[in-house]
Coordinates of C-alpha atoms in Angstrom, one line a residue:
M1 CA -37.5 -2.0 8.9
K2 CA -34.2 -3.3 10.2
Y3 CA -35.2 -6.8 9.2
L4 CA -36.2 -5.6 5.7
K5 CA -32.8 -3.9 5.2
K6 CA -31.0 -7.0 6.3
I7 CA -32.9 -9.1 3.7
I8 CA -32.1 -6.6 0.9
K9 CA -28.4 -6.5 1.9
E10 CA -28.2 -10.3 1.8
F11 CA -30.0 -10.5 -1.5
H12 CA -27.7 -7.9 -3.0
Y13 CA -24.7 -9.9 -1.8
L14 CA -26.0 -13.1 -3.3
V15 CA -26.7 -11.5 -6.6
V16 CA -23.4 -9.7 -6.9
N17 CA -21.4 -12.8 -6.0
S18 CA -23.3 -15.0 -8.4
L19 CA -22.5 -12.9 -11.4
P20 CA -19.7 -13.7 -13.9
V21 CA -16.5 -11.6 -13.6
S22 CA -17.3 -9.5 -16.7
M23 CA -20.8 -8.5 -15.3
A24 CA -19.8 -8.1 -11.6
N25 CA -17.0 -5.8 -12.5
Q26 CA -19.4 -3.6 -14.5
L27 CA -21.8 -2.9 -11.6
P28 CA -22.1 0.8 -10.7
L29 CA -20.0 2.0 -7.8
A30 CA -23.2 2.7 -6.0
A31 CA -23.6 -1.0 -5.6
L32 CA -20.6 -1.1 -3.3
S33 CA -20.4 0.1 0.3
S34 CA -18.7 3.5 0.5
K35 CA -15.7 1.9 2.4
E36 CA -15.0 -0.4 -0.6
R37 CA -14.9 2.0 -3.5
W38 CA -11.1 2.2 -3.7
S39 CA -9.3 2.8 -7.0
I40 CA -5.9 4.0 -8.2
G41 CA -4.7 7.3 -9.6
I42 CA -1.5 9.0 -10.8
Y43 CA -0.3 12.3 -9.3
S44 CA 2.7 14.4 -10.2
G45 CA 4.5 17.6 -9.0
K46 CA 7.7 19.3 -8.1
S47 CA 8.1 17.6 -4.8
P48 CA 6.7 14.4 -3.1
F49 CA 4.8 16.8 -0.7
S50 CA 3.1 18.8 -3.4
L51 CA 1.4 16.5 -5.9
T52 CA -1.8 16.9 -8.0
A53 CA -3.5 15.1 -10.8
P54 CA -1.7 16.0 -14.1
L55 CA -3.8 17.4 -16.9
D56 CA -2.9 14.6 -19.3
V57 CA -4.1 11.8 -17.0
K58 CA -7.7 10.7 -16.6
N59 CA -7.9 9.4 -13.1
P60 CA -8.5 6.8 -11.8
V61 CA -6.1 4.9 -14.0
M62 CA -7.0 1.5 -12.5
T63 CA -10.3 0.4 -11.1
R64 CA -11.9 -3.0 -10.4
R65 CA -13.5 -2.8 -13.9
Q66 CA -10.1 -3.4 -15.5
I67 CA -9.5 -6.7 -13.5
S68 CA -10.2 -9.4 -16.0
D69 CA -9.1 -12.7 -14.3
I70 CA -11.1 -12.5 -11.1
R71 CA -14.2 -10.9 -9.8
A72 CA -12.8 -7.8 -8.1
R73 CA -14.5 -5.6 -5.5
F74 CA -11.8 -2.9 -5.5
V75 CA -8.1 -2.1 -6.1
A76 CA -5.8 -0.2 -3.7
D77 CA -2.3 0.1 -2.2
P78 CA -0.3 0.6 -5.4
F79 CA 3.5 0.4 -5.5
M80 CA 5.6 1.0 -8.7
L81 CA 9.0 0.1 -10.1
K82 CA 10.6 1.1 -13.3
V83 CA 12.6 -1.6 -14.9
E84 CA 14.5 -0.5 -18.0
S85 CA 11.8 1.4 -20.0
T86 CA 8.7 -0.2 -18.5
W87 CA 6.8 0.8 -15.3
F88 CA 5.3 -2.0 -13.3
M89 CA 2.6 -1.4 -10.7
F90 CA 1.6 -3.9 -8.0
F91 CA -1.5 -3.4 -6.0
E92 CA -4.2 -5.2 -3.9
V93 CA -7.1 -6.7 -5.8
F94 CA -9.9 -7.7 -3.4
N95 CA -11.3 -11.0 -4.7
Q96 CA -15.1 -10.8 -4.4
S97 CA -15.5 -14.6 -4.5
T98 CA -12.9 -15.5 -1.8
R99 CA -13.3 -12.3 0.2
R100 CA -9.5 -12.0 0.3
G101 CA -6.9 -9.6 -1.2
E102 CA -4.6 -10.8 -3.9
I103 CA -1.8 -9.0 -5.7
G104 CA -2.3 -7.7 -9.2
C105 CA 0.1 -6.2 -11.7
A106 CA -0.2 -3.6 -14.4
T107 CA 2.3 -2.1 -16.9
S108 CA 3.0 1.2 -18.5
Q109 CA 5.5 2.8 -20.8
D110 CA 4.9 6.4 -19.4
A111 CA 3.5 5.8 -15.9
L112 CA 0.3 7.6 -17.1
N113 CA -1.5 5.0 -19.2
W114 CA -1.8 1.5 -17.6
K115 CA -2.6 -1.9 -18.9
Y116 CA -3.8 -4.6 -16.4
E117 CA -1.8 -7.8 -16.7
Q118 CA -2.9 -10.4 -14.2
I119 CA -3.0 -11.6 -10.6
V120 CA 0.7 -12.4 -9.7
L121 CA 0.3 -13.6 -6.1
A122 CA -2.5 -15.2 -4.2
E123 CA -2.5 -17.2 -0.9
P124 CA -5.1 -18.9 1.2
F125 CA -5.0 -15.7 3.4
H126 CA -5.5 -12.0 2.8
L127 CA -2.7 -10.1 1.0
S128 CA -2.5 -6.3 0.4
Y129 CA 0.0 -3.5 0.4
P130 CA 2.5 -5.1 -2.0
Y131 CA 5.7 -3.3 -1.0
V132 CA 8.0 -4.1 -4.0
F133 CA 11.7 -3.2 -4.2
E134 CA 14.9 -4.1 -5.9
W135 CA 18.1 -5.2 -4.1
Q136 CA 21.3 -6.3 -5.7
N137 CA 19.6 -6.9 -9.1
E138 CA 16.9 -9.0 -7.6
Y139 CA 13.2 -8.1 -7.0
Y140 CA 11.5 -8.6 -3.7
L141 CA 8.0 -8.2 -2.4
I142 CA 6.7 -7.8 1.1
P143 CA 2.9 -7.8 1.2
E144 CA 0.7 -7.2 4.3
S145 CA -0.2 -10.7 5.4
Y146 CA -1.7 -10.1 8.9
Q147 CA -4.0 -13.2 8.6
A148 CA -0.9 -15.3 8.5
N149 CA 0.4 -13.6 11.7
S150 CA 3.7 -12.8 10.0
I151 CA 5.6 -10.5 7.7
R152 CA 6.4 -12.7 4.6
L153 CA 9.2 -12.0 2.1
Y154 CA 8.8 -13.1 -1.5
K155 CA 11.4 -13.0 -4.3
A156 CA 10.7 -12.9 -8.0
S157 CA 11.7 -16.0 -9.9
K158 CA 10.3 -14.6 -13.1
F159 CA 9.6 -10.9 -12.7
P160 CA 7.0 -9.6 -12.6
L161 CA 4.6 -12.6 -12.8
K162 CA 6.1 -15.2 -10.5
W163 CA 7.0 -14.8 -6.8
D164 CA 8.3 -17.4 -4.5
F165 CA 8.0 -17.3 -0.7
I166 CA 11.5 -17.3 0.8
G167 CA 10.9 -16.8 4.5
N168 CA 9.3 -14.8 7.4
I169 CA 10.8 -11.5 8.5
K170 CA 8.7 -11.5 11.6
S171 CA 6.3 -14.0 13.0
E172 CA 3.7 -14.4 15.8
G173 CA 2.1 -11.0 15.8
L174 CA -0.2 -8.6 14.0
F175 CA 1.7 -6.5 11.5
L176 CA -0.1 -4.0 9.2
D177 CA 1.4 -2.3 6.2
P178 CA 5.0 -3.3 6.8
S179 CA 7.3 -0.7 5.1
I180 CA 10.9 -1.6 4.6
F181 CA 13.9 0.6 3.6
R182 CA 17.7 0.6 3.4
Y183 CA 19.7 3.1 5.3
A184 CA 23.2 3.2 6.9
D185 CA 24.0 -0.3 5.7
K186 CA 21.0 -1.8 7.5
W187 CA 17.4 -2.7 6.8
W188 CA 14.7 -0.9 8.7
M189 CA 11.0 -1.6 8.8
F190 CA 7.9 0.1 10.1
A191 CA 4.6 -1.7 10.9
E192 CA 1.4 -0.9 12.7
T193 CA 0.9 -3.5 15.4
N194 CA -2.1 -2.8 17.7
P195 CA -3.8 -6.2 18.1
Q196 CA -7.2 -4.6 18.6
F197 CA -7.0 -2.9 15.1
K198 CA -7.1 0.6 16.6
L199 CA -4.4 1.6 14.0
D200 CA -2.6 3.7 16.6
T201 CA 0.7 1.9 17.3
L202 CA 3.8 2.2 15.1
R203 CA 6.8 -0.1 15.7
L204 CA 10.2 0.0 14.2
Y205 CA 12.6 -2.9 13.5
Y206 CA 16.0 -3.3 12.0
A207 CA 18.4 -6.0 10.8
D208 CA 21.7 -6.5 9.0
D209 CA 20.2 -8.8 6.3
L210 CA 16.7 -9.3 4.9
L211 CA 16.2 -12.7 6.6
S212 CA 18.5 -12.2 9.6
N213 CA 17.4 -11.7 13.2
W214 CA 15.2 -8.6 13.1
L215 CA 15.3 -6.6 16.3
E216 CA 12.8 -4.1 17.7
H217 CA 14.2 -0.6 18.1
P218 CA 14.7 0.5 21.7
K219 CA 12.6 3.6 21.1
S220 CA 9.8 1.4 19.7
P221 CA 6.8 1.9 19.6
I222 CA 7.6 5.1 17.8
I223 CA 3.9 6.1 18.0
N224 CA 1.6 4.8 20.7
G225 CA -2.1 5.7 21.0
N226 CA -2.4 8.1 18.0
A227 CA -4.3 6.9 14.9
H228 CA -3.7 10.1 13.1
I229 CA 0.0 9.3 12.4
A230 CA 0.6 5.6 13.2
R231 CA -0.3 3.4 10.2
P232 CA 2.2 3.4 7.3
G233 CA 0.8 5.0 4.1
G234 CA 3.3 4.1 1.4
R235 CA 7.0 3.8 0.4
V236 CA 9.6 5.2 2.8
L237 CA 11.7 7.7 0.8
V238 CA 15.5 7.7 1.3
M239 CA 16.8 10.8 -0.4
K240 CA 20.3 12.3 -0.2
D241 CA 19.9 14.0 3.1
K242 CA 16.4 13.0 4.2
I243 CA 14.3 10.0 5.1
I244 CA 10.5 10.5 4.8
R245 CA 7.8 8.2 6.1
F246 CA 4.2 8.6 4.9
T247 CA 1.4 7.8 7.3
Q248 CA -2.3 7.3 7.0
D249 CA -4.5 9.6 9.1
C250 CA -7.1 7.1 10.3
Q251 CA -9.2 9.6 12.3
P252 CA -12.1 10.3 12.2
D253 CA -12.2 7.3 9.7
Y254 CA -9.9 4.8 8.3
G255 CA -8.0 6.0 5.2
T256 CA -9.0 9.7 5.5
Q257 CA -5.7 11.3 4.3
V258 CA -1.9 11.0 4.1
R259 CA 0.6 12.9 6.2
A260 CA 4.4 13.0 6.0
F261 CA 7.2 12.9 8.6
E262 CA 11.0 13.6 8.2
I263 CA 13.1 11.2 10.2
T264 CA 15.8 13.5 11.6
E265 CA 17.8 10.9 13.6
L266 CA 18.0 7.2 13.0
T267 CA 20.5 4.9 14.7
T268 CA 20.2 1.6 16.5
T269 CA 19.7 3.5 19.7
N270 CA 18.0 6.7 18.8
Y271 CA 15.0 7.9 16.8
Q272 CA 13.7 11.4 16.1
E273 CA 11.2 12.7 13.6
R274 CA 9.3 15.9 12.8
E275 CA 6.1 16.4 10.8
I276 CA 6.7 18.1 7.4
E277 CA 5.3 21.6 7.3
K278 CA 3.1 20.8 4.3
S279 CA 2.2 17.5 6.0
L280 CA -1.2 16.8 4.3
V281 CA 0.3 15.2 1.2
L282 CA -3.0 13.6 0.0
T283 CA -6.5 14.8 0.9
P284 CA -9.9 13.7 -0.4
S285 CA -11.3 15.9 -3.2
G286 CA -14.9 16.0 -2.1
Y287 CA -16.1 14.5 -5.4
G288 CA -15.4 11.7 -7.9
W289 CA -13.1 8.7 -7.5
N290 CA -11.3 10.1 -4.4
S291 CA -14.1 12.1 -2.8
S292 CA -14.0 10.6 0.7
G293 CA -10.5 9.4 1.4
M294 CA -6.9 8.8 0.3
H295 CA -4.6 6.5 2.2
H296 CA -1.6 5.5 0.1
I297 CA 1.3 7.0 -1.9
D298 CA 4.4 5.8 -3.7
P299 CA 6.4 8.7 -5.1
H300 CA 9.3 8.4 -7.6
L301 CA 11.7 11.1 -8.9
I302 CA 11.7 11.0 -12.7
H303 CA 13.5 14.2 -13.4
E304 CA 15.5 16.7 -11.4
D305 CA 12.4 18.7 -10.4
R306 CA 9.5 16.3 -11.2
W307 CA 8.0 13.5 -9.2
I308 CA 5.3 11.0 -10.1
A309 CA 3.3 8.9 -7.7
C310 CA 0.7 6.2 -7.7
V311 CA -2.0 6.9 -5.1
D312 CA -5.3 5.5 -4.2
G313 CA -8.7 7.0 -3.4
R314 CA -12.1 6.2 -2.0
G315 CA -15.1 7.4 -4.0

């Protein structure tokens, strides 16, 4: 029976990967393994810790079926930016042909209805978690690039479609989901770093400039041996009086849900944090596109008391 199942699995793989893009992307979700059924949705609410699917949105807003230029297995890890009147979303697109992640882009006028544009960044190694941000009127992108043993920094030469590699922030190590933010005139960055992929070690680095000498914080690793709260799960929020980091809960399974922590002290010598009371920011719904897991969030304040966020879910 095991041998028969193996033959069936290999036959399925060959069939799926031999189909043209238009046909492969129309395969039912049941044709994918449960750990590969990631898609992207939009949530909103009065705070970044209390978000739900709005009534005027049909989630998911982006799936592998919208990807028109490559054969996609799934989409995940969305980050958004609003530039003038247009929202831009960047996300991982897993290329079914190369078995690697690439970075795709979609656009929207209201952050609710999205149009897929194209793949904007691909390398000969896996890319995901496209942490996009603006600094001094320039646009930067830090994707996860663990197969290159580095944290790579890209700059838009023609936003949003063309990105140029400008240097390594960190090298010679495993860095998962690097999450950068600006605070107290310095750059700070979290990354999960367990070389055995146990997803239980969170390290913190800081620097004066984006490509200057990045130093590891003396209290790092911030988290050691706890896969519930170590791996970053989206954009770090720097609000007036609060810094919030989101983290994937990877127990009992990878990408189960998202928690939130408030950083109560952050200097080059000290670090303190506390878990937000309503810590479970994202949880699986039990049915549909996000039935079995959610592991990413990027919230944005759009009005005084309204937040909107792109999230992902596993069906």
